[in-house]
Amino acid sequence: MGTNLNIKQNLVDFSAPLEQPIPNCVTEIIKLMKNYISISPNQLTVNIYQPGQGIPKHVDTHSVFNSQIISVSLGSDVVMDFKNPLTGKVLPVLLPARSLTVMSGESRYLWHHGITPRKTDALQDVVERGLRISLTLRECTKEPCKCSYPSQCDSQNYGKPNYSVTDEADAASLEAKYVSQVYEDIADHFSNTRHSPWPGVISFLKKLSPNSLVMDVGCGNGKYLNSMPELQFIGNDNSLNLLQKFAKTEAMRFFSCNVLNIPLRKEVL
């Protein structure tokens, strides 16, 4: 609501505001924050989280939003994890219902924040999550970011990679850091959001003869491996954390490998 923001592309269109402005009830809440915030929010995102849902760790884009990210939690308490990408340190922070969270400085520009998808949080006691609604308020800006954290800043680091690729070893190292490790880090959320088979894939599988051998290359959390009992499946994926999502399931055959080097005889494929 408010400023026209394309979240997927991180683009703001100031010339075409959304038809739905920030509602008056939220404007009144903003007035109550005046002693705690230094921005003038012009964009509102409302997210509804069912018990068990979460959001991957991330940093709100520097070039699009101003110096503070504001969140109001309604409904259920939840634990939000903050991770320092330079040290790997993780800090769990309780966001109580009806609380205000203001991220600024290092917590806004450097630390990644996210919510692990699970149905309970371990505080002093194990607490079950309920329905949670978050109101995220930001101030969209046209000005490039000049923060003190260039390693995380798209304004200062865009188009200026701090790496070079001169041989296969460099390329493999780059893939391990920016592809493989990313999937290991987001495996929980990725798996929880990839639970429904694609209709097109199921349609293809139904055309196969009973007992056909199906190789699911890049099987992820293995959602297809038990989809049709009349077929024989073998799955593989490069992410060990994704494979562990179904590692204890019986009658599944899978292994970890790079798709460029699948350890099967040619006649099997």
PDB file of C-alpha atoms in Angstrom:
ATOM      1  CA  MET A   1       0.000   0.000   0.000  1.00  0.00           C
ATOM      2  CA  GLY A   2       1.163   3.548  -0.665  1.00  0.00           C
ATOM      3  CA  THR A   3       4.217   3.816  -2.921  1.00  0.00           C
ATOM      4  CA  ASN A   4       4.209   1.442  -5.899  1.00  0.00           C
ATOM      5  CA  LEU A   5       6.863  -1.144  -5.076  1.00  0.00           C
ATOM      6  CA  ASN A   6       7.669  -4.207  -7.177  1.00  0.00           C
ATOM      7  CA  ILE A   7       9.149  -6.462  -4.494  1.00  0.00           C
ATOM      8  CA  LYS A   8      10.387  -9.131  -6.929  1.00  0.00           C
ATOM      9  CA  GLN A   9      12.404  -6.603  -8.949  1.00  0.00           C
ATOM     10  CA  ASN A  10      13.066  -4.123  -6.112  1.00  0.00           C
ATOM     11  CA  LEU A  11      11.865  -1.255  -8.272  1.00  0.00           C
ATOM     12  CA  VAL A  12       9.829   1.756  -7.159  1.00  0.00           C
ATOM     13  CA  ASP A  13       7.531   3.707  -9.452  1.00  0.00           C
ATOM     14  CA  PHE A  14       6.978   7.070  -7.783  1.00  0.00           C
ATOM     15  CA  SER A  15       4.950   8.316 -10.767  1.00  0.00           C
ATOM     16  CA  ALA A  16       2.183   5.733 -10.288  1.00  0.00           C
ATOM     17  CA  PRO A  17       1.169   5.356  -6.625  1.00  0.00           C
ATOM     18  CA  LEU A  18      -0.965   2.365  -5.752  1.00  0.00           C
ATOM     19  CA  GLU A  19      -4.711   2.890  -5.700  1.00  0.00           C
ATOM     20  CA  GLN A  20      -4.766   1.782  -2.079  1.00  0.00           C
ATOM     21  CA  PRO A  21      -2.962   4.299   0.160  1.00  0.00           C
ATOM     22  CA  ILE A  22      -1.719   3.541   3.647  1.00  0.00           C
ATOM     23  CA  PRO A  23      -5.002   3.251   5.623  1.00  0.00           C
ATOM     24  CA  ASN A  24      -5.886   5.804   8.273  1.00  0.00           C
ATOM     25  CA  CYS A  25      -5.730   3.227  11.079  1.00  0.00           C
ATOM     26  CA  VAL A  26      -2.063   2.580  10.253  1.00  0.00           C
ATOM     27  CA  THR A  27      -1.393   6.302   9.873  1.00  0.00           C
ATOM     28  CA  GLU A  28      -2.582   6.726  13.464  1.00  0.00           C
ATOM     29  CA  ILE A  29      -0.174   3.993  14.570  1.00  0.00           C
ATOM     30  CA  ILE A  30       2.662   5.807  12.773  1.00  0.00           C
ATOM     31  CA  LYS A  31       1.882   8.953  14.770  1.00  0.00           C
ATOM     32  CA  LEU A  32       2.409   6.978  17.973  1.00  0.00           C
ATOM     33  CA  MET A  33       5.906   6.047  16.775  1.00  0.00           C
ATOM     34  CA  LYS A  34       7.174   9.610  16.426  1.00  0.00           C
ATOM     35  CA  ASN A  35       9.577   9.294  19.368  1.00  0.00           C
ATOM     36  CA  TYR A  36      11.118   6.105  17.957  1.00  0.00           C
ATOM     37  CA  ILE A  37      11.474   6.638  14.206  1.00  0.00           C
ATOM     38  CA  SER A  38      13.236   9.174  12.004  1.00  0.00           C
ATOM     39  CA  ILE A  39      11.671   8.355   8.623  1.00  0.00           C
ATOM     40  CA  SER A  40       8.325   9.204   7.041  1.00  0.00           C
ATOM     41  CA  PRO A  41       6.917   5.830   5.920  1.00  0.00           C
ATOM     42  CA  ASN A  42       5.335   5.905   2.467  1.00  0.00           C
ATOM     43  CA  GLN A  43       5.042   2.164   1.821  1.00  0.00           C
ATOM     44  CA  LEU A  44       3.220  -0.544   3.760  1.00  0.00           C
ATOM     45  CA  THR A  45       3.468  -4.303   3.315  1.00  0.00           C
ATOM     46  CA  VAL A  46       1.063  -6.556   5.214  1.00  0.00           C
ATOM     47  CA  ASN A  47       2.089 -10.202   5.626  1.00  0.00           C
ATOM     48  CA  ILE A  48      -0.030 -12.942   7.212  1.00  0.00           C
ATOM     49  CA  TYR A  49       1.901 -15.880   8.646  1.00  0.00           C
ATOM     50  CA  GLN A  50       0.131 -19.125   9.436  1.00  0.00           C
ATOM     51  CA  PRO A  51       1.679 -21.251  12.224  1.00  0.00           C
ATOM     52  CA  GLY A  52       4.759 -22.914  10.754  1.00  0.00           C
ATOM     53  CA  GLN A  53       5.429 -20.313   8.081  1.00  0.00           C
ATOM     54  CA  GLY A  54       8.544 -18.138   8.007  1.00  0.00           C
ATOM     55  CA  ILE A  55      10.691 -15.967   5.788  1.00  0.00           C
ATOM     56  CA  PRO A  56      14.317 -16.511   4.649  1.00  0.00           C
ATOM     57  CA  LYS A  57      17.048 -14.366   6.160  1.00  0.00           C
ATOM     58  CA  HIS A  58      17.621 -11.238   4.098  1.00  0.00           C
ATOM     59  CA  VAL A  59      18.565  -7.565   4.150  1.00  0.00           C
ATOM     60  CA  ASP A  60      16.014  -5.106   2.791  1.00  0.00           C
ATOM     61  CA  THR A  61      17.492  -3.595  -0.368  1.00  0.00           C
ATOM     62  CA  HIS A  62      19.634  -0.569   0.439  1.00  0.00           C
ATOM     63  CA  SER A  63      18.977   1.468  -2.696  1.00  0.00           C
ATOM     64  CA  VAL A  64      15.193   1.232  -2.482  1.00  0.00           C
ATOM     65  CA  PHE A  65      14.492   1.906   1.196  1.00  0.00           C
ATOM     66  CA  ASN A  66      15.718   4.573   3.559  1.00  0.00           C
ATOM     67  CA  SER A  67      17.592   4.229   6.857  1.00  0.00           C
ATOM     68  CA  GLN A  68      14.998   2.413   8.976  1.00  0.00           C
ATOM     69  CA  ILE A  69      12.808  -0.661   8.555  1.00  0.00           C
ATOM     70  CA  ILE A  70       9.799  -0.697  10.875  1.00  0.00           C
ATOM     71  CA  SER A  71       7.686  -3.694  11.792  1.00  0.00           C
ATOM     72  CA  VAL A  72       4.587  -4.006  13.958  1.00  0.00           C
ATOM     73  CA  SER A  73       3.765  -7.545  15.099  1.00  0.00           C
ATOM     74  CA  LEU A  74       0.129  -8.490  15.656  1.00  0.00           C
ATOM     75  CA  GLY A  75      -1.450 -11.751  16.752  1.00  0.00           C
ATOM     76  CA  SER A  76       1.217 -14.209  17.833  1.00  0.00           C
ATOM     77  CA  ASP A  77       4.651 -13.837  19.401  1.00  0.00           C
ATOM     78  CA  VAL A  78       7.503 -15.015  17.171  1.00  0.00           C
ATOM     79  CA  VAL A  79      11.292 -15.334  17.303  1.00  0.00           C
ATOM     80  CA  MET A  80      13.181 -13.488  14.564  1.00  0.00           C
ATOM     81  CA  ASP A  81      16.774 -14.527  13.890  1.00  0.00           C
ATOM     82  CA  PHE A  82      19.438 -11.964  13.042  1.00  0.00           C
ATOM     83  CA  LYS A  83      22.644 -13.224  11.380  1.00  0.00           C
ATOM     84  CA  ASN A  84      25.864 -11.308  10.851  1.00  0.00           C
ATOM     85  CA  PRO A  85      27.072 -12.361   7.357  1.00  0.00           C
ATOM     86  CA  LEU A  86      30.667 -11.414   8.194  1.00  0.00           C
ATOM     87  CA  THR A  87      31.024 -13.442  11.390  1.00  0.00           C
ATOM     88  CA  GLY A  88      28.200 -15.973  11.098  1.00  0.00           C
ATOM     89  CA  LYS A  89      26.905 -15.006  14.550  1.00  0.00           C
ATOM     90  CA  VAL A  90      23.141 -15.559  15.010  1.00  0.00           C
ATOM     91  CA  LEU A  91      21.004 -13.702  17.551  1.00  0.00           C
ATOM     92  CA  PRO A  92      17.403 -14.839  18.181  1.00  0.00           C
ATOM     93  CA  VAL A  93      15.143 -11.926  19.146  1.00  0.00           C
ATOM     94  CA  LEU A  94      11.626 -12.319  20.529  1.00  0.00           C
ATOM     95  CA  LEU A  95       9.024 -10.126  18.802  1.00  0.00           C
ATOM     96  CA  PRO A  96       6.036 -10.088  21.184  1.00  0.00           C
ATOM     97  CA  ALA A  97       2.524  -9.517  19.905  1.00  0.00           C
ATOM     98  CA  ARG A  98       1.690  -5.799  19.652  1.00  0.00           C
ATOM     99  CA  SER A  99       5.372  -4.874  19.655  1.00  0.00           C
ATOM    100  CA  LEU A 100       7.299  -2.383  17.525  1.00  0.00           C
ATOM    101  CA  THR A 101      10.617  -3.314  15.908  1.00  0.00           C
ATOM    102  CA  VAL A 102      12.855  -0.613  14.435  1.00  0.00           C
ATOM    103  CA  MET A 103      15.906  -1.720  12.452  1.00  0.00           C
ATOM    104  CA  SER A 104      18.500   0.989  11.850  1.00  0.00           C
ATOM    105  CA  GLY A 105      22.244   1.258  11.438  1.00  0.00           C
ATOM    106  CA  GLU A 106      23.999  -2.099  11.552  1.00  0.00           C
ATOM    107  CA  SER A 107      20.806  -4.089  12.155  1.00  0.00           C
ATOM    108  CA  ARG A 108      19.219  -2.518   9.078  1.00  0.00           C
ATOM    109  CA  TYR A 109      22.171  -2.489   6.670  1.00  0.00           C
ATOM    110  CA  LEU A 110      24.368  -5.424   7.701  1.00  0.00           C
ATOM    111  CA  TRP A 111      22.594  -8.103   9.732  1.00  0.00           C
ATOM    112  CA  HIS A 112      20.280 -10.445   7.850  1.00  0.00           C
ATOM    113  CA  HIS A 113      16.906 -11.050   9.497  1.00  0.00           C
ATOM    114  CA  GLY A 114      14.423 -13.868   9.005  1.00  0.00           C
ATOM    115  CA  ILE A 115      11.971 -16.210  10.692  1.00  0.00           C
ATOM    116  CA  THR A 116      12.621 -19.953  10.743  1.00  0.00           C
ATOM    117  CA  PRO A 117       9.560 -21.888   9.507  1.00  0.00           C
ATOM    118  CA  ARG A 118       8.407 -23.950  12.492  1.00  0.00           C
ATOM    119  CA  LYS A 119       5.301 -24.234  14.656  1.00  0.00           C
ATOM    120  CA  THR A 120       6.966 -23.608  18.020  1.00  0.00           C
ATOM    121  CA  ASP A 121       9.631 -21.350  19.488  1.00  0.00           C
ATOM    122  CA  ALA A 122      11.852 -22.382  22.378  1.00  0.00           C
ATOM    123  CA  LEU A 123      11.965 -19.543  24.886  1.00  0.00           C
ATOM    124  CA  GLN A 124      11.989 -20.262  28.621  1.00  0.00           C
ATOM    125  CA  ASP A 125       9.306 -22.756  27.638  1.00  0.00           C
ATOM    126  CA  VAL A 126       8.269 -24.175  24.274  1.00  0.00           C
ATOM    127  CA  VAL A 127       5.642 -21.787  22.901  1.00  0.00           C
ATOM    128  CA  GLU A 128       3.316 -22.685  20.037  1.00  0.00           C
ATOM    129  CA  ARG A 129       2.982 -20.105  17.300  1.00  0.00           C
ATOM    130  CA  GLY A 130      -0.410 -18.773  16.308  1.00  0.00           C
ATOM    131  CA  LEU A 131      -1.564 -16.614  13.414  1.00  0.00           C
ATOM    132  CA  ARG A 132       0.719 -13.593  13.056  1.00  0.00           C
ATOM    133  CA  ILE A 133       0.213 -10.426  11.032  1.00  0.00           C
ATOM    134  CA  SER A 134       3.146  -8.112  10.389  1.00  0.00           C
ATOM    135  CA  LEU A 135       2.876  -4.506   9.253  1.00  0.00           C
ATOM    136  CA  THR A 136       6.168  -3.521   7.611  1.00  0.00           C
ATOM    137  CA  LEU A 137       6.640   0.196   7.056  1.00  0.00           C
ATOM    138  CA  ARG A 138       9.390   1.652   4.893  1.00  0.00           C
ATOM    139  CA  GLU A 139      10.292   4.940   3.268  1.00  0.00           C
ATOM    140  CA  CYS A 140      11.039   4.392  -0.398  1.00  0.00           C
ATOM    141  CA  THR A 141      13.756   6.651  -1.768  1.00  0.00           C
ATOM    142  CA  LYS A 142      15.277   7.735  -5.074  1.00  0.00           C
ATOM    143  CA  GLU A 143      18.676   8.482  -3.558  1.00  0.00           C
ATOM    144  CA  PRO A 144      21.541   5.961  -3.742  1.00  0.00           C
ATOM    145  CA  CYS A 145      22.600   4.427  -0.448  1.00  0.00           C
ATOM    146  CA  LYS A 146      25.769   5.744   1.170  1.00  0.00           C
ATOM    147  CA  CYS A 147      25.861   3.450   4.203  1.00  0.00           C
ATOM    148  CA  SER A 148      28.979   2.154   5.927  1.00  0.00           C
ATOM    149  CA  TYR A 149      28.393  -1.464   4.860  1.00  0.00           C
ATOM    150  CA  PRO A 150      29.390  -1.667   1.161  1.00  0.00           C
ATOM    151  CA  SER A 151      29.667  -5.477   1.242  1.00  0.00           C
ATOM    152  CA  GLN A 152      25.870  -5.642   1.574  1.00  0.00           C
ATOM    153  CA  CYS A 153      25.038  -2.484  -0.402  1.00  0.00           C
ATOM    154  CA  ASP A 154      23.704  -2.693  -3.940  1.00  0.00           C
ATOM    155  CA  SER A 155      24.284   1.044  -4.496  1.00  0.00           C
ATOM    156  CA  GLN A 156      27.999   0.867  -3.688  1.00  0.00           C
ATOM    157  CA  ASN A 157      28.771  -2.682  -4.747  1.00  0.00           C
ATOM    158  CA  TYR A 158      26.526  -3.093  -7.795  1.00  0.00           C
ATOM    159  CA  GLY A 159      28.529  -4.136 -10.843  1.00  0.00           C
ATOM    160  CA  LYS A 160      31.724  -4.257  -8.771  1.00  0.00           C
ATOM    161  CA  PRO A 161      32.265  -7.888  -7.770  1.00  0.00           C
ATOM    162  CA  ASN A 162      34.989  -8.420  -5.202  1.00  0.00           C
ATOM    163  CA  TYR A 163      36.171 -11.597  -6.876  1.00  0.00           C
ATOM    164  CA  SER A 164      37.872 -12.683 -10.066  1.00  0.00           C
ATOM    165  CA  VAL A 165      37.533 -15.887 -12.083  1.00  0.00           C
ATOM    166  CA  THR A 166      40.675 -17.003 -13.851  1.00  0.00           C
ATOM    167  CA  ASP A 167      40.328 -20.785 -13.921  1.00  0.00           C
ATOM    168  CA  GLU A 168      38.052 -23.734 -13.108  1.00  0.00           C
ATOM    169  CA  ALA A 169      39.106 -23.715  -9.461  1.00  0.00           C
ATOM    170  CA  ASP A 170      37.950 -20.091  -9.070  1.00  0.00           C
ATOM    171  CA  ALA A 171      34.640 -20.917 -10.736  1.00  0.00           C
ATOM    172  CA  ALA A 172      34.096 -23.944  -8.501  1.00  0.00           C
ATOM    173  CA  SER A 173      34.861 -21.871  -5.390  1.00  0.00           C
ATOM    174  CA  LEU A 174      32.420 -19.184  -6.501  1.00  0.00           C
ATOM    175  CA  GLU A 175      29.668 -21.752  -7.113  1.00  0.00           C
ATOM    176  CA  ALA A 176      30.266 -23.371  -3.734  1.00  0.00           C
ATOM    177  CA  LYS A 177      29.945 -20.042  -1.910  1.00  0.00           C
ATOM    178  CA  TYR A 178      27.142 -18.307  -3.795  1.00  0.00           C
ATOM    179  CA  VAL A 179      25.044 -21.269  -4.986  1.00  0.00           C
ATOM    180  CA  SER A 180      25.657 -24.424  -2.991  1.00  0.00           C
ATOM    181  CA  GLN A 181      26.009 -22.767   0.404  1.00  0.00           C
ATOM    182  CA  VAL A 182      22.951 -20.577  -0.209  1.00  0.00           C
ATOM    183  CA  TYR A 183      20.792 -23.668  -0.744  1.00  0.00           C
ATOM    184  CA  GLU A 184      22.198 -25.231   2.413  1.00  0.00           C
ATOM    185  CA  ASP A 185      21.332 -22.074   4.372  1.00  0.00           C
ATOM    186  CA  ILE A 186      17.760 -21.746   3.056  1.00  0.00           C
ATOM    187  CA  ALA A 187      16.941 -25.475   2.955  1.00  0.00           C
ATOM    188  CA  ASP A 188      14.268 -25.289   5.680  1.00  0.00           C
ATOM    189  CA  HIS A 189      12.301 -22.466   4.076  1.00  0.00           C
ATOM    190  CA  PHE A 190      12.890 -23.758   0.553  1.00  0.00           C
ATOM    191  CA  SER A 191      11.542 -27.192   1.489  1.00  0.00           C
ATOM    192  CA  ASN A 192       8.489 -25.810   3.285  1.00  0.00           C
ATOM    193  CA  THR A 193       7.511 -23.791   0.223  1.00  0.00           C
ATOM    194  CA  ARG A 194       8.064 -26.660  -2.255  1.00  0.00           C
ATOM    195  CA  HIS A 195       5.539 -29.232  -1.102  1.00  0.00           C
ATOM    196  CA  SER A 196       3.077 -29.418  -4.027  1.00  0.00           C
ATOM    197  CA  PRO A 197       4.036 -31.312  -7.220  1.00  0.00           C
ATOM    198  CA  TRP A 198       3.732 -29.389 -10.481  1.00  0.00           C
ATOM    199  CA  PRO A 199       0.739 -30.573 -12.556  1.00  0.00           C
ATOM    200  CA  GLY A 200       2.884 -30.668 -15.715  1.00  0.00           C
ATOM    201  CA  VAL A 201       5.388 -33.040 -14.103  1.00  0.00           C
ATOM    202  CA  ILE A 202       2.643 -35.336 -12.796  1.00  0.00           C
ATOM    203  CA  SER A 203       1.050 -35.369 -16.250  1.00  0.00           C
ATOM    204  CA  PHE A 204       4.379 -36.464 -17.752  1.00  0.00           C
ATOM    205  CA  LEU A 205       4.897 -39.187 -15.134  1.00  0.00           C
ATOM    206  CA  LYS A 206       1.423 -40.630 -15.734  1.00  0.00           C
ATOM    207  CA  LYS A 207       2.377 -41.316 -19.353  1.00  0.00           C
ATOM    208  CA  LEU A 208       5.194 -43.652 -18.305  1.00  0.00           C
ATOM    209  CA  SER A 209       4.809 -47.402 -18.150  1.00  0.00           C
ATOM    210  CA  PRO A 210       4.548 -49.099 -14.724  1.00  0.00           C
ATOM    211  CA  ASN A 211       7.955 -49.839 -13.132  1.00  0.00           C
ATOM    212  CA  SER A 212       9.691 -47.291 -15.358  1.00  0.00           C
ATOM    213  CA  LEU A 213      12.913 -46.004 -13.821  1.00  0.00           C
ATOM    214  CA  VAL A 214      12.801 -42.245 -13.252  1.00  0.00           C
ATOM    215  CA  MET A 215      15.932 -40.241 -12.451  1.00  0.00           C
ATOM    216  CA  ASP A 216      14.981 -37.023 -10.630  1.00  0.00           C
ATOM    217  CA  VAL A 217      18.081 -34.866 -11.111  1.00  0.00           C
ATOM    218  CA  GLY A 218      18.014 -32.005  -8.633  1.00  0.00           C
ATOM    219  CA  CYS A 219      15.242 -33.603  -6.586  1.00  0.00           C
ATOM    220  CA  GLY A 220      15.411 -31.017  -3.783  1.00  0.00           C
ATOM    221  CA  ASN A 221      13.266 -32.220  -0.875  1.00  0.00           C
ATOM    222  CA  GLY A 222      12.143 -35.287  -2.853  1.00  0.00           C
ATOM    223  CA  LYS A 223       8.512 -34.284  -3.274  1.00  0.00           C
ATOM    224  CA  TYR A 224       8.176 -36.423  -6.429  1.00  0.00           C
ATOM    225  CA  LEU A 225       9.950 -39.553  -5.188  1.00  0.00           C
ATOM    226  CA  ASN A 226       6.809 -40.956  -3.556  1.00  0.00           C
ATOM    227  CA  SER A 227       4.317 -39.309  -5.893  1.00  0.00           C
ATOM    228  CA  MET A 228       3.588 -42.423  -7.980  1.00  0.00           C
ATOM    229  CA  PRO A 229       4.166 -45.828  -6.322  1.00  0.00           C
ATOM    230  CA  GLU A 230       3.979 -47.662  -9.656  1.00  0.00           C
ATOM    231  CA  LEU A 231       7.219 -45.994 -10.828  1.00  0.00           C
ATOM    232  CA  GLN A 232      10.795 -46.553  -9.634  1.00  0.00           C
ATOM    233  CA  PHE A 233      12.519 -43.309  -8.616  1.00  0.00           C
ATOM    234  CA  ILE A 234      16.138 -42.404  -7.979  1.00  0.00           C
ATOM    235  CA  GLY A 235      16.806 -38.874  -6.795  1.00  0.00           C
ATOM    236  CA  ASN A 236      19.902 -36.755  -6.402  1.00  0.00           C
ATOM    237  CA  ASP A 237      20.679 -33.239  -5.279  1.00  0.00           C
ATOM    238  CA  ASN A 238      23.755 -31.241  -4.389  1.00  0.00           C
ATOM    239  CA  SER A 239      22.207 -29.985  -1.135  1.00  0.00           C
ATOM    240  CA  LEU A 240      22.663 -32.324   1.817  1.00  0.00           C
ATOM    241  CA  ASN A 241      20.289 -30.260   3.955  1.00  0.00           C
ATOM    242  CA  LEU A 242      17.513 -30.678   1.395  1.00  0.00           C
ATOM    243  CA  LEU A 243      18.121 -34.417   1.098  1.00  0.00           C
ATOM    244  CA  GLN A 244      17.927 -34.749   4.867  1.00  0.00           C
ATOM    245  CA  LYS A 245      14.309 -33.568   4.704  1.00  0.00           C
ATOM    246  CA  PHE A 246      13.325 -37.072   3.615  1.00  0.00           C
ATOM    247  CA  ALA A 247      16.417 -39.065   4.586  1.00  0.00           C
ATOM    248  CA  LYS A 248      14.449 -41.206   7.075  1.00  0.00           C
ATOM    249  CA  THR A 249      11.653 -42.019   4.631  1.00  0.00           C
ATOM    250  CA  GLU A 250      11.541 -45.653   3.631  1.00  0.00           C
ATOM    251  CA  ALA A 251      11.557 -46.928   0.058  1.00  0.00           C
ATOM    252  CA  MET A 252      13.360 -43.875  -1.289  1.00  0.00           C
ATOM    253  CA  ARG A 253      16.614 -44.103  -3.207  1.00  0.00           C
ATOM    254  CA  PHE A 254      18.710 -40.970  -3.428  1.00  0.00           C
ATOM    255  CA  PHE A 255      22.260 -39.666  -3.188  1.00  0.00           C
ATOM    256  CA  SER A 256      24.134 -36.378  -3.183  1.00  0.00           C
ATOM    257  CA  CYS A 257      26.188 -35.282  -6.168  1.00  0.00           C
ATOM    258  CA  ASN A 258      26.829 -32.476  -8.614  1.00  0.00           C
ATOM    259  CA  VAL A 259      24.619 -32.764 -11.697  1.00  0.00           C
ATOM    260  CA  LEU A 260      27.738 -32.392 -13.851  1.00  0.00           C
ATOM    261  CA  ASN A 261      29.120 -35.610 -12.414  1.00  0.00           C
ATOM    262  CA  ILE A 262      26.345 -38.124 -11.767  1.00  0.00           C
ATOM    263  CA  PRO A 263      27.879 -41.433 -10.611  1.00  0.00           C
ATOM    264  CA  LEU A 264      25.690 -43.775 -12.661  1.00  0.00           C
ATOM    265  CA  ARG A 265      26.603 -46.026 -15.566  1.00  0.00           C
ATOM    266  CA  LYS A 266      25.659 -44.617 -18.960  1.00  0.00           C
ATOM    267  CA  GLU A 267      23.373 -47.544 -19.724  1.00  0.00           C
ATOM    268  CA  VAL A 268      21.347 -46.738 -16.606  1.00  0.00           C
ATOM    269  CA  LEU A 269      20.549 -43.309 -17.982  1.00  0.00           C
TER     270      LEU A 269
END
